[in-house]
Amino acid sequence: MNKDIERVLLSEEELSEKIRGIGNRISEDYKDKDLILIGVLKGSVPFMAELMKRINIPCKMDFMAVSSYGDSSESSGVVRILKDLDFEIENKDVLIVEDIIDSGITLRYLINYLKAKNPTSVEIACLLNKPERREVDIEVKYLGYDVPNYFLVGYGLDYAEKYRNLPYIGILKEEVYKK
Ligand code: IMP
Ligand code: MG
């Protein structure tokens, strides 16, 4: 195990099983729809890669990159778009694919932004949820796990752009970020 990890919260096997289940549900729910998956870079990449392999209906994929303005620990509620969509989403069934929902500010912004483009529907698939940290009400249609309020890394989640490549989700040792 990586030396900076306190303990593994979710193993690669657990994640894979969970995502298989989510993929099955999406395949069923969207079989008569016009599905486009929109991943939020970069954290969603491993989840997106696993999830799309478990979706057995036709779908498109696109990515957006966003960042919060200003102080990174206190989100201002203003989100800046770094990479916009490649495709039109009018009359499409949009499914946002995200790694983790914390305050909910990023997702609320994205939902409003995407809805303005007149898709048929906008829903969320999110691997992790920190309910304790929620500031804005967001309905997540496909959720992997509720997690406690630890700083988590791996499976796409980073600390200072590191640890995204860990195949599991781990709790980062406090000494790593409290220096
Ligand atoms: P929100 O706008 O506060 O919901 O922020 C969500 C974003 O914060 C996620 O997409 C992650 O990039 C980041 N984030 C929240 N919690 C964690 C964590 O425990 N580890 C790594 N990144 C996190
Ligand atoms: Mg993110």
Coordinates of C-alpha atoms and ligand atoms in Angstrom, one line a residue:
M1 CA 0.0 0.0 0.0
N2 CA 1.1 3.6 -0.6
K3 CA 2.9 5.0 2.5
D4 CA 0.7 8.1 2.6
I5 CA -2.5 6.1 3.0
E6 CA -3.9 5.6 6.5
R7 CA -6.2 2.8 5.4
V8 CA -8.2 1.6 2.4
L9 CA -11.8 2.6 2.5
L10 CA -13.0 1.0 -0.7
S11 CA -11.0 -1.7 -2.5
E12 CA -10.7 -2.1 -6.2
E13 CA -13.0 -5.2 -6.1
E14 CA -15.7 -3.5 -4.1
L15 CA -15.6 -0.5 -6.4
S16 CA -15.8 -2.7 -9.5
E17 CA -18.9 -4.6 -8.2
K18 CA -20.7 -1.4 -7.2
I19 CA -20.0 0.2 -10.6
R20 CA -21.2 -2.9 -12.4
G21 CA -24.5 -2.5 -10.5
I22 CA -24.8 1.1 -11.4
G23 CA -24.0 0.3 -15.1
N24 CA -26.8 -2.3 -15.1
R25 CA -29.3 0.2 -13.7
I26 CA -28.4 2.9 -16.2
S27 CA -28.6 0.4 -19.1
E28 CA -32.1 -0.5 -18.1
D29 CA -33.3 3.1 -17.3
Y30 CA -31.9 4.6 -20.5
K31 CA -32.6 1.8 -23.1
D32 CA -35.1 3.9 -25.0
K33 CA -33.3 7.2 -24.5
D34 CA -30.5 9.2 -26.1
L35 CA -27.8 8.9 -23.5
I36 CA -24.7 11.1 -23.3
L37 CA -22.3 10.6 -20.4
I38 CA -20.5 13.8 -19.4
G39 CA -17.5 13.3 -17.2
V40 CA -16.1 16.0 -15.0
L41 CA -12.3 16.1 -15.4
K42 CA -10.1 14.8 -14.0
G43 CA -11.4 13.0 -11.0
S44 CA -14.1 11.1 -12.8
V45 CA -11.8 9.4 -15.3
P46 CA -11.4 6.0 -13.5
F47 CA -15.1 5.9 -12.6
M48 CA -16.1 6.8 -16.2
A49 CA -13.8 4.2 -17.7
E50 CA -15.3 1.4 -15.5
L51 CA -18.9 2.6 -15.7
M52 CA -19.0 2.9 -19.5
K53 CA -17.8 -0.7 -19.9
R54 CA -20.8 -1.8 -17.8
I55 CA -23.3 0.2 -19.9
N56 CA -24.6 -2.1 -22.6
I57 CA -26.8 0.4 -24.6
P58 CA -25.6 2.9 -27.2
C59 CA -24.3 6.1 -25.6
K60 CA -22.0 9.0 -26.3
M61 CA -19.3 10.4 -24.0
D62 CA -18.0 13.9 -23.5
F63 CA -16.0 15.7 -20.8
M64 CA -16.0 19.0 -19.1
A65 CA -13.3 20.6 -16.9
V66 CA -14.2 23.1 -14.3
S67 CA -12.5 24.8 -11.4
S68 CA -13.7 26.8 -8.4
Y69 CA -12.7 30.4 -8.3
G70 CA -10.5 31.7 -5.5
D71 CA -9.6 30.0 -2.3
S72 CA -9.6 26.2 -2.8
S73 CA -10.7 25.3 0.7
E74 CA -13.6 27.8 0.9
S75 CA -15.6 27.4 -2.3
S76 CA -17.0 30.8 -3.5
G77 CA -19.8 29.2 -5.4
V78 CA -18.5 30.5 -8.6
V79 CA -17.2 27.8 -11.0
R80 CA -15.1 28.5 -14.0
I81 CA -15.3 26.3 -17.2
L82 CA -11.8 25.2 -18.3
K83 CA -13.0 22.8 -21.0
D84 CA -16.5 23.0 -22.5
L85 CA -18.5 20.3 -24.3
D86 CA -17.6 19.0 -27.7
F87 CA -21.1 18.0 -28.5
E88 CA -24.5 19.6 -28.6
I89 CA -26.8 18.2 -25.9
E90 CA -30.1 19.6 -27.0
N91 CA -32.8 16.8 -26.8
K92 CA -30.2 14.4 -25.3
D93 CA -30.5 12.6 -22.0
V94 CA -27.5 13.8 -20.1
L95 CA -25.9 11.9 -17.3
I96 CA -23.1 13.8 -15.4
V97 CA -20.4 11.5 -14.1
E98 CA -18.6 12.8 -11.1
D99 CA -16.2 11.4 -8.5
I100 CA -17.4 12.9 -5.3
I101 CA -20.0 15.4 -4.1
D102 CA -18.9 17.5 -1.2
S103 CA -20.6 20.9 -0.8
G104 CA -22.5 20.3 -4.0
I105 CA -21.6 23.7 -5.4
T106 CA -19.7 22.2 -8.4
L107 CA -22.6 20.0 -9.4
R108 CA -25.3 22.6 -8.9
Y109 CA -23.4 24.9 -11.2
L110 CA -23.0 22.2 -13.8
I111 CA -26.6 21.2 -13.7
N112 CA -27.8 24.8 -14.3
Y113 CA -25.2 25.2 -17.1
L114 CA -26.3 22.0 -18.9
K115 CA -30.0 22.6 -18.4
A116 CA -29.7 25.9 -20.2
K117 CA -28.7 23.9 -23.3
N118 CA -32.2 22.3 -23.5
P119 CA -31.4 18.6 -23.0
T120 CA -34.3 16.2 -22.5
S121 CA -33.0 15.3 -19.0
V122 CA -30.1 15.9 -16.7
E123 CA -29.2 13.4 -14.0
I124 CA -26.1 12.6 -11.9
A125 CA -24.0 9.5 -11.4
C126 CA -21.6 10.1 -8.5
L127 CA -19.3 7.5 -7.0
L128 CA -19.0 9.1 -3.5
N129 CA -21.1 11.4 -1.4
K130 CA -20.1 13.3 1.8
P131 CA -23.5 14.1 3.3
E132 CA -22.0 15.9 6.2
R133 CA -20.5 18.6 4.0
R134 CA -23.5 19.4 1.8
E135 CA -24.4 23.1 1.4
V136 CA -26.8 22.9 -1.5
D137 CA -29.5 20.3 -2.1
I138 CA -28.6 18.0 -5.0
E139 CA -30.5 14.9 -6.1
V140 CA -28.0 12.1 -7.1
K141 CA -29.8 9.5 -9.1
Y142 CA -27.0 6.9 -9.1
L143 CA -24.8 7.0 -6.1
G144 CA -21.9 4.6 -5.2
Y145 CA -21.4 5.2 -1.5
D146 CA -22.0 7.7 1.3
V147 CA -18.6 8.3 2.9
P148 CA -17.5 9.9 6.2
N149 CA -15.8 13.3 6.1
Y150 CA -12.2 12.2 5.7
F151 CA -9.9 13.4 3.0
L152 CA -10.0 10.7 0.4
V153 CA -7.6 10.0 -2.5
G154 CA -7.3 7.4 -5.2
Y155 CA -9.5 6.1 -8.0
G156 CA -9.4 9.6 -9.6
L157 CA -9.4 11.6 -6.4
D158 CA -6.3 13.7 -5.8
Y159 CA -4.5 15.7 -3.2
A160 CA -2.4 18.4 -5.0
E161 CA -2.8 16.3 -8.2
K162 CA -1.3 13.2 -6.7
Y163 CA -2.7 9.8 -5.9
R164 CA -5.3 9.7 -8.7
N165 CA -3.7 6.5 -10.0
L166 CA -4.3 4.5 -6.9
P167 CA -6.7 1.6 -7.8
Y168 CA -8.6 1.9 -4.5
I169 CA -10.1 4.8 -2.4
G170 CA -8.0 5.5 0.7
I171 CA -7.9 7.8 3.6
L172 CA -5.0 10.2 3.3
K173 CA -2.8 10.5 6.4
E174 CA -3.3 13.8 8.1
E175 CA 0.4 14.5 8.2
V176 CA 0.5 14.7 4.5
Y177 CA -1.8 17.7 4.2
K178 CA -1.4 19.3 7.7
K179 CA 2.1 20.5 7.3
Ligands
IMP1 P1 -18.1 20.4 -4.2 O1 -18.3 21.5 -5.2 O2 -17.8 21.0 -2.9 O3 -19.2 19.4 -4.1 O4 -16.7 19.8 -4.6 C1 -16.6 18.6 -5.2 C2 -15.1 18.5 -5.6 O5 -14.2 18.6 -4.5 C3 -14.8 17.1 -6.1 O6 -15.0 17.0 -7.5 C4 -13.4 16.9 -5.8 O7 -12.5 17.4 -6.8 C5 -13.2 17.7 -4.5 N1 -13.2 16.9 -3.3 C6 -14.1 16.9 -2.3 N2 -13.8 16.0 -1.3 C7 -12.6 15.4 -1.7 C8 -11.8 14.4 -1.1 O8 -12.1 13.9 0.0 N3 -10.7 14.1 -1.8 C9 -10.3 14.7 -2.9 N4 -11.1 15.6 -3.6 C10 -12.2 16.0 -2.9
MG2 MG -13.6 16.9 -9.1

